[in-house]
PDB file of C-alpha atoms in Angstrom:
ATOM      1  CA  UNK A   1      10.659  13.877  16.552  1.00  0.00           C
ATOM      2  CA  UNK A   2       8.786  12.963  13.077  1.00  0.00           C
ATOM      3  CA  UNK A   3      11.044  15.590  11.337  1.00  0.00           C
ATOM      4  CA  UNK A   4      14.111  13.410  12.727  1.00  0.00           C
ATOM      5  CA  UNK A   5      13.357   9.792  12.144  1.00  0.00           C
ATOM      6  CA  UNK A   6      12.540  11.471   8.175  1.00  0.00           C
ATOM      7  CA  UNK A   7      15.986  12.832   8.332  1.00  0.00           C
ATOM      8  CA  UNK A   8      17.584   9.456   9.097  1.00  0.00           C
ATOM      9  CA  UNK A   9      17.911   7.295   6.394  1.00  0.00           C
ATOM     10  CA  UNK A  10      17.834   4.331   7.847  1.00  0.00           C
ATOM     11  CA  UNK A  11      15.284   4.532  10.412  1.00  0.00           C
ATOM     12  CA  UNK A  12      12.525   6.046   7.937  1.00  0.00           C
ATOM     13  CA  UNK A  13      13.634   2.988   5.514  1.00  0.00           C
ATOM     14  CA  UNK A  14      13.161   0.380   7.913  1.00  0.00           C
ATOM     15  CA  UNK A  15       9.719   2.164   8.967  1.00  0.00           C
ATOM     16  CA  UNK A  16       9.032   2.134   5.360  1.00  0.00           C
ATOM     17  CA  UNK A  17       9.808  -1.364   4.958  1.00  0.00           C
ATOM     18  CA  UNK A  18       7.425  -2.990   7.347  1.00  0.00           C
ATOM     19  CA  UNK A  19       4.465  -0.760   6.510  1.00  0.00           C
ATOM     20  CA  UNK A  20       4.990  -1.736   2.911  1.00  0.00           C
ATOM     21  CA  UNK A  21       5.216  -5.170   3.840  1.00  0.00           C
ATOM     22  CA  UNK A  22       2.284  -5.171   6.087  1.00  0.00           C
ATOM     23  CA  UNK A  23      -0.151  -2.947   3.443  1.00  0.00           C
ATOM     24  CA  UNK A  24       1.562  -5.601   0.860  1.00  0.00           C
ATOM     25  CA  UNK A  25       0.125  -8.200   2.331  1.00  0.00           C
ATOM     26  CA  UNK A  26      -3.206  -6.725   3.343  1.00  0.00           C
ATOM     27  CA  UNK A  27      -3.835  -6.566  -0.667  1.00  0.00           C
ATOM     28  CA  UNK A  28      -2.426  -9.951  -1.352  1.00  0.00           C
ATOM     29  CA  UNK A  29      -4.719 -11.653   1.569  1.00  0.00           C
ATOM     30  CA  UNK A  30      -7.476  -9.908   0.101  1.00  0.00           C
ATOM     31  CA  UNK A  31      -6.921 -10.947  -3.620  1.00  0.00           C
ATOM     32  CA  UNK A  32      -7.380 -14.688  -1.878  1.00  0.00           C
ATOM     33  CA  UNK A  33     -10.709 -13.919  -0.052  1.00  0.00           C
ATOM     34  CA  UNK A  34     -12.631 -12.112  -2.738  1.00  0.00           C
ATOM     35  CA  UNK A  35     -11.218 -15.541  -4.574  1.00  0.00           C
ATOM     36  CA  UNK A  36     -12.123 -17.768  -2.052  1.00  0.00           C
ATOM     37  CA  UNK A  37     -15.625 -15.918  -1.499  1.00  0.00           C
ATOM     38  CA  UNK A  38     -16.166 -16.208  -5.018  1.00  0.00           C
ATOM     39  CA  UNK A  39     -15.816 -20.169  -5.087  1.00  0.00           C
ATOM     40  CA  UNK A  40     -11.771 -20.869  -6.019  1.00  0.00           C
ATOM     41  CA  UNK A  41     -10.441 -22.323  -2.574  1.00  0.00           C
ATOM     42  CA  UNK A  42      -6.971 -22.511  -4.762  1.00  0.00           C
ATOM     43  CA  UNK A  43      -5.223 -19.583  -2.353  1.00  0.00           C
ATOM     44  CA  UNK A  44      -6.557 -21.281   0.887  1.00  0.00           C
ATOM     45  CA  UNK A  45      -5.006 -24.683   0.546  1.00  0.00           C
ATOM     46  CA  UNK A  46      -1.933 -23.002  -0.258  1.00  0.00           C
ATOM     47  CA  UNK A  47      -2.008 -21.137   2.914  1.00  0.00           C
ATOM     48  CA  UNK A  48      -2.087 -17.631   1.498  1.00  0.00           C
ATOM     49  CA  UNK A  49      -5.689 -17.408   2.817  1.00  0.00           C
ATOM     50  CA  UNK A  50      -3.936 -15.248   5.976  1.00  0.00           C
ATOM     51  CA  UNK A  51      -2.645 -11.550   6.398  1.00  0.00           C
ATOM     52  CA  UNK A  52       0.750 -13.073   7.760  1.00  0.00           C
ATOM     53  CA  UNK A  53       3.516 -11.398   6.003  1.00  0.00           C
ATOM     54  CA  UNK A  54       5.693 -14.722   5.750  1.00  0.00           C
ATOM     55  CA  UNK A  55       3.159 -16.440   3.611  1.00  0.00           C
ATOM     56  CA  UNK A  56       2.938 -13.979   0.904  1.00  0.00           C
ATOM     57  CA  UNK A  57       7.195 -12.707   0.682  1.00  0.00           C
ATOM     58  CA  UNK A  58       9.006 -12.966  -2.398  1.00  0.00           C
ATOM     59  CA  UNK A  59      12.752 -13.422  -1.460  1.00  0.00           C
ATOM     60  CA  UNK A  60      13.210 -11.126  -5.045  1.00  0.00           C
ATOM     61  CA  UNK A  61      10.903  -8.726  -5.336  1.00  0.00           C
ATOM     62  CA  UNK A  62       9.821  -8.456  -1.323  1.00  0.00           C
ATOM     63  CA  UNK A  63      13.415  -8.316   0.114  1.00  0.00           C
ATOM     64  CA  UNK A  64      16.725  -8.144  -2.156  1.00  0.00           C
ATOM     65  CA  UNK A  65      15.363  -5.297  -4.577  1.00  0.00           C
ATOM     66  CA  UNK A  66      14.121  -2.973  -1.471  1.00  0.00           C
ATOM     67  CA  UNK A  67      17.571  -3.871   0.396  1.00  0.00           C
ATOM     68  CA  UNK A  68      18.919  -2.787  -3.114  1.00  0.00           C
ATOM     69  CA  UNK A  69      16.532  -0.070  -3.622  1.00  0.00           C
ATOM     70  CA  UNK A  70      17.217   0.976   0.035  1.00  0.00           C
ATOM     71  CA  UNK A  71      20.993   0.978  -0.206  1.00  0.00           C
ATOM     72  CA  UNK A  72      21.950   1.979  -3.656  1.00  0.00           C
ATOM     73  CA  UNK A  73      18.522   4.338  -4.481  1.00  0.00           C
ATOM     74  CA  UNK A  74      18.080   2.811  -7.572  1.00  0.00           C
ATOM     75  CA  UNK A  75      14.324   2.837  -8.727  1.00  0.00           C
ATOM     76  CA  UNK A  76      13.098  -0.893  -8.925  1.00  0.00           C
ATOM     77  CA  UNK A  77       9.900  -2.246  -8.260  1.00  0.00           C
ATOM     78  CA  UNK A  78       9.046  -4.287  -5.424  1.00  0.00           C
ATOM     79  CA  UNK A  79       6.321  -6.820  -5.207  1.00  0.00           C
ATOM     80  CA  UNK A  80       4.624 -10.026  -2.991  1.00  0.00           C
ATOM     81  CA  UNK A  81       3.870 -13.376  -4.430  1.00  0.00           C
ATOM     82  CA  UNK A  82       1.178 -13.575  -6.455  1.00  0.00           C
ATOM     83  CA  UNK A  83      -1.688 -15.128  -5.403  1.00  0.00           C
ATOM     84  CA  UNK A  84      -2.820 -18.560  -6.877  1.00  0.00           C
ATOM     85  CA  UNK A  85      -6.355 -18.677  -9.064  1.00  0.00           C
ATOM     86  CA  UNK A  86      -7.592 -21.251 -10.377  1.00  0.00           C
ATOM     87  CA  UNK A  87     -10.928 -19.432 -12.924  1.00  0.00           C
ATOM     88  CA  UNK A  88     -12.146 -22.305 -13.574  1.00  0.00           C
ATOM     89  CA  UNK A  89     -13.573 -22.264 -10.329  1.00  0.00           C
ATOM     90  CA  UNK A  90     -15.487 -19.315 -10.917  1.00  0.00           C
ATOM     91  CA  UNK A  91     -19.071 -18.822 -11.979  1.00  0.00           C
ATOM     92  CA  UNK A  92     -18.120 -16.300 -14.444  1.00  0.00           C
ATOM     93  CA  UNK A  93     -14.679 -16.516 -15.015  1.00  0.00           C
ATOM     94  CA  UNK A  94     -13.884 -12.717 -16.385  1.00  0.00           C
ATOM     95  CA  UNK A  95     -16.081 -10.576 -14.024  1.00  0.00           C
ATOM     96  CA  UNK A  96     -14.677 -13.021 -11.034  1.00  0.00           C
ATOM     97  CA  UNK A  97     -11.153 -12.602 -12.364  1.00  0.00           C
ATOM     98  CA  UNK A  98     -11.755  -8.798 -12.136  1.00  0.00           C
ATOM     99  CA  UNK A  99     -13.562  -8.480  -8.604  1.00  0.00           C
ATOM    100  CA  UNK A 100     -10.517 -10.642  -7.597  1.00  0.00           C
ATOM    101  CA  UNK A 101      -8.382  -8.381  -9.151  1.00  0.00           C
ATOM    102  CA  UNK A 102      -9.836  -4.809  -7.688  1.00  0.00           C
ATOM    103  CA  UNK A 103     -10.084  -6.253  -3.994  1.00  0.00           C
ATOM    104  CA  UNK A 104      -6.296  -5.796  -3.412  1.00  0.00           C
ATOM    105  CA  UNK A 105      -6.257  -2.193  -4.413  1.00  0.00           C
ATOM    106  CA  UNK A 106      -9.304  -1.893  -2.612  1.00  0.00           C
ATOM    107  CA  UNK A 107      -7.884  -2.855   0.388  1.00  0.00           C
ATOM    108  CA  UNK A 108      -5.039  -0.696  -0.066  1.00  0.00           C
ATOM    109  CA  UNK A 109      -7.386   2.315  -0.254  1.00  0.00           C
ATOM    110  CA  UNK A 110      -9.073   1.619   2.984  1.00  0.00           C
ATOM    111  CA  UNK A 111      -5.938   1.147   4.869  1.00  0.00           C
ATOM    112  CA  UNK A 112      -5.411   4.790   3.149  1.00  0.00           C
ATOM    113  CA  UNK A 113      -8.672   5.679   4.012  1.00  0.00           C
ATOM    114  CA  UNK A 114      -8.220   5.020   7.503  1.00  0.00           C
ATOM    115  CA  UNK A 115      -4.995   6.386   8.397  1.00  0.00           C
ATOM    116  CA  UNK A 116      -6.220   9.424   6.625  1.00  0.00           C
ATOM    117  CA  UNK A 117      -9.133   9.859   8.727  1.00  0.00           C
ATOM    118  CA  UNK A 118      -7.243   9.363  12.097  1.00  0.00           C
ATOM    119  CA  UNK A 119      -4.542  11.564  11.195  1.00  0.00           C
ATOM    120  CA  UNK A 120      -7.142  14.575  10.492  1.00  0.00           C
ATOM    121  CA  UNK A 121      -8.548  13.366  14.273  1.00  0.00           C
ATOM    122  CA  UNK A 122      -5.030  13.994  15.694  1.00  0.00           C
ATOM    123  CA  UNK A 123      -4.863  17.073  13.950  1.00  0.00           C
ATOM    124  CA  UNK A 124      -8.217  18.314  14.613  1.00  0.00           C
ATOM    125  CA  UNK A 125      -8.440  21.722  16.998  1.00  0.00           C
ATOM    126  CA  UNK A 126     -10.260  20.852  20.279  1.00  0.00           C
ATOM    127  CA  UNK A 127     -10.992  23.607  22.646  1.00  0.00           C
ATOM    128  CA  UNK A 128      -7.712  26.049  21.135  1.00  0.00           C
ATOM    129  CA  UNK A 129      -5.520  22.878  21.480  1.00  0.00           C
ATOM    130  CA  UNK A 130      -4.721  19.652  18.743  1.00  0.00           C
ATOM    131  CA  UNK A 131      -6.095  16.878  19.682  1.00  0.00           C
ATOM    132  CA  UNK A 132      -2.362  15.513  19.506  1.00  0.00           C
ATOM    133  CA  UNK A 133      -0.917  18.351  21.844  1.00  0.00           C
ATOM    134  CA  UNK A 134      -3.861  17.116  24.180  1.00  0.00           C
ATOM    135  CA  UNK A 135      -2.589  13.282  24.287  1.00  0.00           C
ATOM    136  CA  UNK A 136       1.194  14.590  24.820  1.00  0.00           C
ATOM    137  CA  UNK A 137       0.295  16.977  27.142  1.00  0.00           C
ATOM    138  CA  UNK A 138      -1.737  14.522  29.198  1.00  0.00           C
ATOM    139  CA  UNK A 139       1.185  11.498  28.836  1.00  0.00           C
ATOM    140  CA  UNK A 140       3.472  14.329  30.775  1.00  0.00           C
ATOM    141  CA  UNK A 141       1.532  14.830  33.147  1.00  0.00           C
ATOM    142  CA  UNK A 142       1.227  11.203  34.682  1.00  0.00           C
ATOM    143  CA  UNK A 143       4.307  10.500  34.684  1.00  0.00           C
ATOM    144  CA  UNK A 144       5.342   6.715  34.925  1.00  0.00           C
ATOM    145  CA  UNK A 145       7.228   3.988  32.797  1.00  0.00           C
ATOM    146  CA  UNK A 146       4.416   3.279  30.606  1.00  0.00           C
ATOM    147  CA  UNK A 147       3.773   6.798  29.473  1.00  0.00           C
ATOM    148  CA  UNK A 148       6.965   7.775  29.124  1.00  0.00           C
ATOM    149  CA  UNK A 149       7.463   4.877  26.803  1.00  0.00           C
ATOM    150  CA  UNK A 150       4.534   5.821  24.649  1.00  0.00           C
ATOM    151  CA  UNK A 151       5.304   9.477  24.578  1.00  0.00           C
ATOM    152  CA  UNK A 152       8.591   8.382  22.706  1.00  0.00           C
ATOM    153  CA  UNK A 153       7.052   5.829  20.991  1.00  0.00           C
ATOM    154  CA  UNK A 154       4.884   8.669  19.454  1.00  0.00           C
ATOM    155  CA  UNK A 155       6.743  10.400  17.020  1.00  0.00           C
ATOM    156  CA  UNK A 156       7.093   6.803  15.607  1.00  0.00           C
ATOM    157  CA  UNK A 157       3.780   6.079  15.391  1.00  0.00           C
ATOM    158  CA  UNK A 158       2.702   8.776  14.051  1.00  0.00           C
ATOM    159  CA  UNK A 159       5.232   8.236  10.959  1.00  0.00           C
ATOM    160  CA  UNK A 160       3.985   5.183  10.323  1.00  0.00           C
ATOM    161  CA  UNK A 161       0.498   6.423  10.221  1.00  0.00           C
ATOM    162  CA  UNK A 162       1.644   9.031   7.497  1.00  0.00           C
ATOM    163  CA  UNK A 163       3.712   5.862   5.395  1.00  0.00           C
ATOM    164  CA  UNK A 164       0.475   3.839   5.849  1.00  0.00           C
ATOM    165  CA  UNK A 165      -1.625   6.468   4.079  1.00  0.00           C
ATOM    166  CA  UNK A 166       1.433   7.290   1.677  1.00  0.00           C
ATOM    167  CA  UNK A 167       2.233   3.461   1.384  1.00  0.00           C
ATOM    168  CA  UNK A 168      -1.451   2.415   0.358  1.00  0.00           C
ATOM    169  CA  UNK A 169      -1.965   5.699  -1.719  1.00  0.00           C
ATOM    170  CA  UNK A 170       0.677   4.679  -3.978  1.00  0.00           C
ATOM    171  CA  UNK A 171       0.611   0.787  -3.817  1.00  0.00           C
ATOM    172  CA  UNK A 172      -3.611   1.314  -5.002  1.00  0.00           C
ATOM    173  CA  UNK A 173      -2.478   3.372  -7.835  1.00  0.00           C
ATOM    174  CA  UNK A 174      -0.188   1.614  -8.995  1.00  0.00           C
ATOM    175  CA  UNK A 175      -1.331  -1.697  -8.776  1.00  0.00           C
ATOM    176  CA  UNK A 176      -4.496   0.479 -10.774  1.00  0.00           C
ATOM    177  CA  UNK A 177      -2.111   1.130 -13.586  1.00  0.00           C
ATOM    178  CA  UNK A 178      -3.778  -0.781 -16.871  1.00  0.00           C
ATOM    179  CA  UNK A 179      -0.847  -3.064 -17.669  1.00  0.00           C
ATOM    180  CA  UNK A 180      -0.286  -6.482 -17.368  1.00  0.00           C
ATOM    181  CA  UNK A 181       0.116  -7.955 -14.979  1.00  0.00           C
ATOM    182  CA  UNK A 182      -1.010  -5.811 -12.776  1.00  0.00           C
ATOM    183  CA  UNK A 183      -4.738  -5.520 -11.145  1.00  0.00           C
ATOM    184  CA  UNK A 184      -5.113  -2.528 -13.194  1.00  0.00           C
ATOM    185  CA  UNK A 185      -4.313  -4.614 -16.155  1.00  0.00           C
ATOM    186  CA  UNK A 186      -7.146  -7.682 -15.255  1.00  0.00           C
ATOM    187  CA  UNK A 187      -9.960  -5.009 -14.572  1.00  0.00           C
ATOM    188  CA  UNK A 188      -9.122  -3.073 -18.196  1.00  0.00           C
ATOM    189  CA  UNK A 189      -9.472  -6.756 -19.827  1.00  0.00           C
ATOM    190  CA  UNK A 190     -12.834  -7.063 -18.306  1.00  0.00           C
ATOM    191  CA  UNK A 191     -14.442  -4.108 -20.301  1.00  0.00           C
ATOM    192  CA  UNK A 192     -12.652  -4.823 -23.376  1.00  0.00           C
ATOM    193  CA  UNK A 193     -13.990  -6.246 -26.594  1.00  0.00           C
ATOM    194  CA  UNK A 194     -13.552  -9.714 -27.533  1.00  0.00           C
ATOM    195  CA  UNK A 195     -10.531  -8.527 -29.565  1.00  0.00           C
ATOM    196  CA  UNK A 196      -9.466  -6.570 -27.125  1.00  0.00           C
ATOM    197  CA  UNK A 197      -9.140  -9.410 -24.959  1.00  0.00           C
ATOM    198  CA  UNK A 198      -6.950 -10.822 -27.837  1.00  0.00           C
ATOM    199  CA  UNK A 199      -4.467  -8.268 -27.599  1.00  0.00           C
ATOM    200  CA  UNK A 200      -4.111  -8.236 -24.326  1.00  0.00           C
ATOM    201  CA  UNK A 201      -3.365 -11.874 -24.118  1.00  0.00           C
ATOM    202  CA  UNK A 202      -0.258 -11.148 -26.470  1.00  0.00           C
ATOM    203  CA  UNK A 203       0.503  -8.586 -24.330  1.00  0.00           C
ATOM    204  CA  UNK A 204       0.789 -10.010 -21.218  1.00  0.00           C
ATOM    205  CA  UNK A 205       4.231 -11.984 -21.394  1.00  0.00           C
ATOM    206  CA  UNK A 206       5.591  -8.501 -21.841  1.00  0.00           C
ATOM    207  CA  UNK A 207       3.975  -6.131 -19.059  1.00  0.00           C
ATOM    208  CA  UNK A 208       7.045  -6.338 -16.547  1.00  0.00           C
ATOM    209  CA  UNK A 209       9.000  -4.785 -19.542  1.00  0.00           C
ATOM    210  CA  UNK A 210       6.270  -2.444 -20.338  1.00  0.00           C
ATOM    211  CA  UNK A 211       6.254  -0.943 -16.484  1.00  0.00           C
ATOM    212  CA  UNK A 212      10.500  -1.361 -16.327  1.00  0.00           C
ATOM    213  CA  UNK A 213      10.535   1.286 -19.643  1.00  0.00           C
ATOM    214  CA  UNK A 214       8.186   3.616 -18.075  1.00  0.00           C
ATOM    215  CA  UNK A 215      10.128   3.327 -14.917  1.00  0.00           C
ATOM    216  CA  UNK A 216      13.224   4.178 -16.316  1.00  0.00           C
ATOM    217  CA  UNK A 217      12.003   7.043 -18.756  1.00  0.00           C
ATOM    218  CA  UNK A 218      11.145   8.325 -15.896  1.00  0.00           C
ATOM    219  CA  UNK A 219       6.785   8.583 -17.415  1.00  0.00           C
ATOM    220  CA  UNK A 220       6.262   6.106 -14.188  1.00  0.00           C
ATOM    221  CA  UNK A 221       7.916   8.333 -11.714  1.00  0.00           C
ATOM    222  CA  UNK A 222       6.014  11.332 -13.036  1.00  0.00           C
ATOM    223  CA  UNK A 223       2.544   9.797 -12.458  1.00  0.00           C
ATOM    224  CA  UNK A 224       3.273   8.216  -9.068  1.00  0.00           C
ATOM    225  CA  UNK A 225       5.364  11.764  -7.942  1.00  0.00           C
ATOM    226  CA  UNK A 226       1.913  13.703  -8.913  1.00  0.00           C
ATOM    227  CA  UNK A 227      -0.041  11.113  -6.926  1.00  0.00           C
ATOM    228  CA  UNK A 228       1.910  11.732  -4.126  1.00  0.00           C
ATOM    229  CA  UNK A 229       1.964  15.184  -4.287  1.00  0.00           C
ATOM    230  CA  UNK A 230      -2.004  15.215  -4.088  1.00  0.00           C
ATOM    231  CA  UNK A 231      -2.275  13.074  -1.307  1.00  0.00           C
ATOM    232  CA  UNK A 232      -0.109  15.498   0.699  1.00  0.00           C
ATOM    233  CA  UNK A 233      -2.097  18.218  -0.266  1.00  0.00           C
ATOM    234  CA  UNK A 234      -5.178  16.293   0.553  1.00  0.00           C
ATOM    235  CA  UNK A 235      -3.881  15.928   4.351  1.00  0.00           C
ATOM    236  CA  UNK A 236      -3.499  20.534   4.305  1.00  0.00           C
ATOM    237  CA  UNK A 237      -1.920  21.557   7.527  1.00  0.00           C
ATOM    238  CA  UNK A 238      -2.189  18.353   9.269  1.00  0.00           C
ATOM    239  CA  UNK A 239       1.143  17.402   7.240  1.00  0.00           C
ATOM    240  CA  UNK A 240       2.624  20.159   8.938  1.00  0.00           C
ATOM    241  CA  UNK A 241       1.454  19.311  12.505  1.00  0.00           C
ATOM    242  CA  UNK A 242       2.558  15.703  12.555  1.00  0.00           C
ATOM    243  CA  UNK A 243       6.263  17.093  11.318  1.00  0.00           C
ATOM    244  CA  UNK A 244       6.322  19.379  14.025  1.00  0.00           C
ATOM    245  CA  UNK A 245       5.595  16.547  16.770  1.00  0.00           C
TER     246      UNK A 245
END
């Protein structure tokens, strides 16, 4: 049952975990193509041209501080290597810097995008009957190893198609945020004035301790507890439906 594994502690962590990782990655690999697309082959030779996980951890900020986060619930923020650019590559160094910079949030909100839109087909009332109900109903029926193993293996796909759309909600607005260094951060500098730019540049040592204040003044956790309270909302009685599974 969804309702269970979101009960359990450890097994909604560890569901949590990968799909982070995975969506993590997704917007990492695509930093590296828009940059590669764009004429910087930097990421590429370094092997982060790729959407496997392994070439884009952090040992800090992709496994000890979610193990820590995990165990001890204390609020930290997680995060993947960044990805190598080299602007002088680029044509035009602060629009390229920016495209870069908006592809791995982009990402993030089709993997949203998509989950979203398959959740409201499992959820959607065919003939009296949930498309979901229709799929269980028919696994029972023919009976054999294989669909017995997918009827259990069910409920946990179906929460990891709610983290992936809860995941990439969250990691896209985030990484939106305009604060060094984050995307968010690189797309405001693009539309600011020259001494704007100028600022920012100062600025930029210090955005880690920026975020980390507004984290634990709890301003961060506000915004990102109102995002996800939308995107629930936005998914209506289907939330209900794939909790009741």
């Amino acid at each position: 049952m969804v309702y269970e594994i979101f009960s359990n502690r450890l097994s909604i962590g560890i569901i949590s975990y990968v799909v982070f990782i995975i969506s993590a990655s997704m917007h990492e690999y695509s930093h590296a193509k828009t940059a590669y697309t764009l004429g910087d082959r930097t990421a590429m030779s370094l092997g982060r041209l790729t959407i496997n996980p392994l070439a884009h951890l952090d040992i800090l900020g992709s496994v000890l501080l979610p193990l820590i986060a995990a165990v001890t619930g204390i609020p930290v923020i997680g995060w993947m290597k960044a990805v190598p650019v080299n602007p002088h590559n680029f044509n035009n160094f602060e629009r390229d810097q920016a495209l870069v910079s908006f592809a791995g949030p982009f990402a993030n909100l089709i993997i949203a995008t998509v989950s979203f839109i398959i959740i409201k087909i499992l959820t959607f009332t065919a003939d009296g009957t949930f498309i979901i109900y229709k799929i269980m109903m028919f696994l029972e029926q023919h009976d054999n190893m294989l669909t017995n193993i997918m009827l259990n293996a069910l409920p946990i796909v179906l929460t990891m198609l709610f983290m992936f759309y809860m995941i990439n909600i969250m990691l896209m607005f985030f990484n939106l945020l305009p604060f060094p260094p984050l995307d968010g951060g690189w797309i405001l500098r693009f539309f600011l004035s020259p001494k704007g730019k100028s600022t920012y540049d100062k600025i930029y040592p210090y955005g880690f301790l920026i975020l980390y204040a507004l984290l634990f003044a709890g301003i961060l956790r506000t915004v990102l507890g109102f995002i996800q309270t939308v995107s629930q909302h936005m998914l209506g009685k289907s939330i209900n439906i794939i909790f009741s599974i």
